[in-house]
PDB file of C-alpha atoms in Angstrom:
ATOM      1  CA  MET A   1      66.232 210.604 195.487  1.00  0.00           C
ATOM      2  CA  THR A   2      63.387 211.532 193.225  1.00  0.00           C
ATOM      3  CA  GLU A   3      62.947 211.545 189.509  1.00  0.00           C
ATOM      4  CA  GLU A   4      63.154 214.929 187.880  1.00  0.00           C
ATOM      5  CA  GLY A   5      59.982 216.701 188.964  1.00  0.00           C
ATOM      6  CA  GLY A   6      58.910 213.788 191.189  1.00  0.00           C
ATOM      7  CA  SER A   7      57.907 214.344 194.767  1.00  0.00           C
ATOM      8  CA  PRO A   8      59.541 212.735 197.803  1.00  0.00           C
ATOM      9  CA  SER A   9      56.211 211.045 198.626  1.00  0.00           C
ATOM     10  CA  SER A  10      56.004 209.455 195.162  1.00  0.00           C
ATOM     11  CA  PHE A  11      59.551 208.178 195.566  1.00  0.00           C
ATOM     12  CA  LEU A  12      58.699 206.777 199.001  1.00  0.00           C
ATOM     13  CA  ARG A  13      55.714 204.927 197.510  1.00  0.00           C
ATOM     14  CA  TRP A  14      57.976 203.517 194.781  1.00  0.00           C
ATOM     15  CA  PHE A  15      60.664 202.639 197.351  1.00  0.00           C
ATOM     16  CA  ARG A  16      58.076 200.878 199.543  1.00  0.00           C
ATOM     17  CA  ARG A  17      56.738 198.863 196.564  1.00  0.00           C
ATOM     18  CA  GLU A  18      60.192 197.801 195.393  1.00  0.00           C
ATOM     19  CA  LEU A  19      61.325 196.948 198.916  1.00  0.00           C
ATOM     20  CA  ARG A  20      58.250 194.761 199.474  1.00  0.00           C
ATOM     21  CA  SER A  21      59.026 193.096 196.170  1.00  0.00           C
ATOM     22  CA  LEU A  22      62.564 192.384 197.321  1.00  0.00           C
ATOM     23  CA  LEU A  23      61.733 191.294 200.868  1.00  0.00           C
ATOM     24  CA  GLY A  24      58.815 189.154 199.730  1.00  0.00           C
ATOM     25  CA  SER A  25      55.144 189.851 200.006  1.00  0.00           C
ATOM     26  CA  GLY A  26      53.588 189.499 203.405  1.00  0.00           C
ATOM     27  CA  ARG A  27      56.885 189.950 205.283  1.00  0.00           C
ATOM     28  CA  GLU A  28      57.414 192.912 207.517  1.00  0.00           C
ATOM     29  CA  VAL A  29      60.842 194.297 208.106  1.00  0.00           C
ATOM     30  CA  ALA A  30      61.963 193.638 211.666  1.00  0.00           C
ATOM     31  CA  GLY A  31      62.610 196.473 214.043  1.00  0.00           C
ATOM     32  CA  ARG A  32      60.554 199.511 213.244  1.00  0.00           C
ATOM     33  CA  HIS A  33      58.361 197.378 210.966  1.00  0.00           C
ATOM     34  CA  SER A  34      58.407 199.944 208.231  1.00  0.00           C
ATOM     35  CA  VAL A  35      60.138 200.988 205.106  1.00  0.00           C
ATOM     36  CA  THR A  36      61.281 204.028 207.068  1.00  0.00           C
ATOM     37  CA  ALA A  37      63.791 201.860 208.946  1.00  0.00           C
ATOM     38  CA  VAL A  38      65.306 200.576 205.719  1.00  0.00           C
ATOM     39  CA  PHE A  39      65.227 204.051 204.180  1.00  0.00           C
ATOM     40  CA  SER A  40      67.175 205.327 207.193  1.00  0.00           C
ATOM     41  CA  THR A  41      69.864 202.670 206.792  1.00  0.00           C
ATOM     42  CA  PHE A  42      70.213 203.557 203.101  1.00  0.00           C
ATOM     43  CA  ASP A  43      70.405 207.308 203.915  1.00  0.00           C
ATOM     44  CA  ARG A  44      73.970 207.213 205.233  1.00  0.00           C
ATOM     45  CA  SER A  45      74.383 210.965 204.947  1.00  0.00           C
ATOM     46  CA  ASN A  46      71.306 211.537 207.178  1.00  0.00           C
ATOM     47  CA  THR A  47      69.820 214.084 204.796  1.00  0.00           C
ATOM     48  CA  GLY A  48      66.309 212.643 204.609  1.00  0.00           C
ATOM     49  CA  SER A  49      66.847 211.665 201.002  1.00  0.00           C
ATOM     50  CA  ILE A  50      68.754 208.922 199.262  1.00  0.00           C
ATOM     51  CA  THR A  51      71.333 209.628 196.594  1.00  0.00           C
ATOM     52  CA  VAL A  52      71.767 207.274 193.666  1.00  0.00           C
ATOM     53  CA  VAL A  53      75.007 206.048 195.243  1.00  0.00           C
ATOM     54  CA  GLU A  54      73.255 205.338 198.575  1.00  0.00           C
ATOM     55  CA  TRP A  55      70.456 203.500 196.737  1.00  0.00           C
ATOM     56  CA  VAL A  56      72.912 201.310 194.828  1.00  0.00           C
ATOM     57  CA  GLU A  57      75.045 200.655 197.924  1.00  0.00           C
ATOM     58  CA  GLY A  58      71.949 199.780 199.972  1.00  0.00           C
ATOM     59  CA  LEU A  59      70.680 197.378 197.336  1.00  0.00           C
ATOM     60  CA  GLY A  60      74.190 195.942 197.093  1.00  0.00           C
ATOM     61  CA  VAL A  61      74.077 195.017 200.778  1.00  0.00           C
ATOM     62  CA  LEU A  62      70.605 193.476 200.501  1.00  0.00           C
ATOM     63  CA  LEU A  63      71.346 191.566 197.291  1.00  0.00           C
ATOM     64  CA  ARG A  64      75.009 190.605 197.543  1.00  0.00           C
ATOM     65  CA  GLY A  65      76.403 192.000 200.781  1.00  0.00           C
ATOM     66  CA  THR A  66      79.208 190.441 202.747  1.00  0.00           C
ATOM     67  CA  LEU A  67      78.513 189.038 206.199  1.00  0.00           C
ATOM     68  CA  GLU A  68      80.065 192.188 207.712  1.00  0.00           C
ATOM     69  CA  GLU A  69      77.781 194.466 205.670  1.00  0.00           C
ATOM     70  CA  LYS A  70      74.713 192.400 206.516  1.00  0.00           C
ATOM     71  CA  MET A  71      75.584 192.440 210.221  1.00  0.00           C
ATOM     72  CA  LYS A  72      75.847 196.241 210.182  1.00  0.00           C
ATOM     73  CA  TYR A  73      72.575 196.524 208.265  1.00  0.00           C
ATOM     74  CA  CYS A  74      70.618 194.152 210.560  1.00  0.00           C
ATOM     75  CA  PHE A  75      72.057 195.787 213.669  1.00  0.00           C
ATOM     76  CA  ALA A  76      70.944 199.210 212.397  1.00  0.00           C
ATOM     77  CA  ILE A  77      67.436 197.869 211.763  1.00  0.00           C
ATOM     78  CA  TYR A  78      67.278 196.263 215.219  1.00  0.00           C
ATOM     79  CA  ASP A  79      68.630 199.356 217.018  1.00  0.00           C
ATOM     80  CA  LEU A  80      65.217 201.006 217.068  1.00  0.00           C
ATOM     81  CA  ASN A  81      66.227 204.251 218.748  1.00  0.00           C
ATOM     82  CA  GLY A  82      69.624 204.578 217.060  1.00  0.00           C
ATOM     83  CA  ASP A  83      71.636 204.721 220.290  1.00  0.00           C
ATOM     84  CA  GLY A  84      74.156 202.079 219.203  1.00  0.00           C
ATOM     85  CA  TYR A  85      72.665 199.269 221.310  1.00  0.00           C
ATOM     86  CA  ILE A  86      69.876 196.733 221.060  1.00  0.00           C
ATOM     87  CA  SER A  87      68.201 197.054 224.439  1.00  0.00           C
ATOM     88  CA  ARG A  88      66.085 194.519 226.305  1.00  0.00           C
ATOM     89  CA  GLU A  89      63.003 196.623 225.446  1.00  0.00           C
ATOM     90  CA  GLU A  90      63.884 196.752 221.738  1.00  0.00           C
ATOM     91  CA  MET A  91      64.370 192.969 221.677  1.00  0.00           C
ATOM     92  CA  PHE A  92      61.023 192.497 223.401  1.00  0.00           C
ATOM     93  CA  GLN A  93      59.218 194.742 220.908  1.00  0.00           C
ATOM     94  CA  MET A  94      60.780 193.103 217.848  1.00  0.00           C
ATOM     95  CA  LEU A  95      60.222 189.550 219.060  1.00  0.00           C
ATOM     96  CA  LYS A  96      56.661 190.315 220.107  1.00  0.00           C
ATOM     97  CA  ASN A  97      55.931 191.731 216.645  1.00  0.00           C
ATOM     98  CA  SER A  98      57.727 188.888 214.830  1.00  0.00           C
ATOM     99  CA  LEU A  99      56.245 185.882 216.594  1.00  0.00           C
ATOM    100  CA  LEU A 100      52.905 184.295 215.879  1.00  0.00           C
ATOM    101  CA  ILE A 101      51.102 184.205 219.195  1.00  0.00           C
ATOM    102  CA  GLN A 102      48.382 181.589 219.475  1.00  0.00           C
ATOM    103  CA  PRO A 103      45.027 182.766 220.900  1.00  0.00           C
ATOM    104  CA  ALA A 104      45.265 180.062 223.589  1.00  0.00           C
ATOM    105  CA  ASP A 105      48.484 181.561 224.949  1.00  0.00           C
ATOM    106  CA  GLU A 106      47.501 182.960 228.334  1.00  0.00           C
ATOM    107  CA  GLU A 107      50.562 185.129 228.900  1.00  0.00           C
ATOM    108  CA  PRO A 108      52.308 185.580 225.533  1.00  0.00           C
ATOM    109  CA  ASP A 109      54.385 188.468 226.893  1.00  0.00           C
ATOM    110  CA  GLU A 110      55.973 186.113 229.431  1.00  0.00           C
ATOM    111  CA  GLY A 111      57.154 183.820 226.630  1.00  0.00           C
ATOM    112  CA  VAL A 112      58.620 186.786 224.773  1.00  0.00           C
ATOM    113  CA  LYS A 113      60.382 187.959 227.957  1.00  0.00           C
ATOM    114  CA  ASP A 114      61.870 184.466 228.290  1.00  0.00           C
ATOM    115  CA  LEU A 115      63.150 184.660 224.695  1.00  0.00           C
ATOM    116  CA  VAL A 116      64.757 188.029 225.421  1.00  0.00           C
ATOM    117  CA  GLU A 117      66.562 186.559 228.422  1.00  0.00           C
ATOM    118  CA  ILE A 118      67.753 183.596 226.325  1.00  0.00           C
ATOM    119  CA  ALA A 119      69.016 185.984 223.628  1.00  0.00           C
ATOM    120  CA  LEU A 120      70.865 188.088 226.178  1.00  0.00           C
ATOM    121  CA  LYS A 121      72.416 185.015 227.780  1.00  0.00           C
ATOM    122  CA  LYS A 122      73.626 183.831 224.355  1.00  0.00           C
ATOM    123  CA  MET A 123      74.679 187.181 222.853  1.00  0.00           C
ATOM    124  CA  ASP A 124      75.531 189.684 225.620  1.00  0.00           C
ATOM    125  CA  TYR A 125      79.240 188.946 226.011  1.00  0.00           C
ATOM    126  CA  ASP A 126      80.021 191.943 228.215  1.00  0.00           C
ATOM    127  CA  HIS A 127      76.992 191.278 230.458  1.00  0.00           C
ATOM    128  CA  ASP A 128      75.686 194.856 230.462  1.00  0.00           C
ATOM    129  CA  GLY A 129      72.069 193.916 229.701  1.00  0.00           C
ATOM    130  CA  LYS A 130      72.095 195.183 226.109  1.00  0.00           C
ATOM    131  CA  LEU A 131      73.769 194.263 222.839  1.00  0.00           C
ATOM    132  CA  SER A 132      76.495 196.425 221.372  1.00  0.00           C
ATOM    133  CA  PHE A 133      77.553 195.876 217.786  1.00  0.00           C
ATOM    134  CA  MET A 134      80.585 193.990 219.129  1.00  0.00           C
ATOM    135  CA  ASP A 135      78.291 191.600 221.060  1.00  0.00           C
ATOM    136  CA  PHE A 136      76.072 191.131 218.009  1.00  0.00           C
ATOM    137  CA  GLU A 137      79.012 190.591 215.662  1.00  0.00           C
ATOM    138  CA  LYS A 138      80.674 188.008 217.915  1.00  0.00           C
ATOM    139  CA  ALA A 139      77.413 186.075 218.352  1.00  0.00           C
ATOM    140  CA  VAL A 140      76.676 186.058 214.606  1.00  0.00           C
ATOM    141  CA  ARG A 141      80.216 184.960 213.727  1.00  0.00           C
ATOM    142  CA  GLU A 142      79.813 182.052 216.176  1.00  0.00           C
ATOM    143  CA  GLU A 143      76.298 181.187 214.953  1.00  0.00           C
ATOM    144  CA  SER A 144      75.216 182.705 211.643  1.00  0.00           C
ATOM    145  CA  LEU A 145      71.514 181.994 212.278  1.00  0.00           C
ATOM    146  CA  LEU A 146      71.578 184.770 214.894  1.00  0.00           C
ATOM    147  CA  LEU A 147      71.910 187.375 212.117  1.00  0.00           C
ATOM    148  CA  GLU A 148      68.112 187.657 212.011  1.00  0.00           C
ATOM    149  CA  ALA A 149      67.524 186.689 215.649  1.00  0.00           C
ATOM    150  CA  PHE A 150      64.986 189.458 216.274  1.00  0.00           C
ATOM    151  CA  GLY A 151      62.981 189.126 213.079  1.00  0.00           C
ATOM    152  CA  PRO A 152      63.418 189.125 209.317  1.00  0.00           C
ATOM    153  CA  CYS A 153      65.299 192.026 207.796  1.00  0.00           C
ATOM    154  CA  LEU A 154      67.023 190.461 204.773  1.00  0.00           C
ATOM    155  CA  PRO A 155      65.460 189.060 201.606  1.00  0.00           C
ATOM    156  CA  ASP A 156      65.451 185.313 201.032  1.00  0.00           C
ATOM    157  CA  ILE A 157      67.230 183.883 197.986  1.00  0.00           C
ATOM    158  CA  LYS A 158      63.994 183.360 196.046  1.00  0.00           C
ATOM    159  CA  SER A 159      63.066 187.041 196.453  1.00  0.00           C
ATOM    160  CA  ILE A 160      66.580 188.140 195.478  1.00  0.00           C
ATOM    161  CA  ILE A 161      66.441 186.105 192.269  1.00  0.00           C
ATOM    162  CA  ALA A 162      62.962 187.403 191.376  1.00  0.00           C
ATOM    163  CA  PHE A 163      64.007 190.997 192.093  1.00  0.00           C
ATOM    164  CA  GLU A 164      67.194 190.711 190.023  1.00  0.00           C
ATOM    165  CA  GLN A 165      65.304 189.149 187.125  1.00  0.00           C
ATOM    166  CA  LYS A 166      62.764 191.962 187.223  1.00  0.00           C
ATOM    167  CA  VAL A 167      65.339 194.750 187.460  1.00  0.00           C
ATOM    168  CA  PHE A 168      68.062 193.367 185.204  1.00  0.00           C
ATOM    169  CA  ARG A 169      65.945 191.802 182.451  1.00  0.00           C
ATOM    170  CA  GLU A 170      66.839 192.791 178.931  1.00  0.00           C
ATOM    171  CA  THR A 171      64.967 195.719 177.516  1.00  0.00           C
ATOM    172  CA  PRO A 172      63.306 195.233 174.132  1.00  0.00           C
ATOM    173  CA  LYS A 173      65.103 196.793 171.183  1.00  0.00           C
TER     174      LYS A 173
END
């Protein structure tokens, strides 16, 4: 999706700016920690570009999505390699990047490994050592706080309100 005559890189810069506005300044998107991950979830046709419909549908999920839509979106962000599972390694990477590690922590990786094991114990219903969407969905339906278990990927209500006010404000006549 680009404006007439606009380049894909200028659209990506605009997309990145607007996404940061929506997700709140200073927050990184979980998973691949980049706008690219969100762009990929919006690009449902896998063409490398986003149609107007995909843009509106993607924003619809972020702003007003149902629990089902938000679960699919967060799972796609957390599934770093796109294989349909959140692996132990993906959990480790996301949690390591999401947590504030204190300088005094001697072995921070050990604490992250412990968190991964706790997450698997709580969420891996079929006990295969990774989370399928079915595992993720069941865990989130039982405990909604697990939706963003591996790091932030959805905007908070304050950011949603600010974004909507910015985008939907009346234009001067």
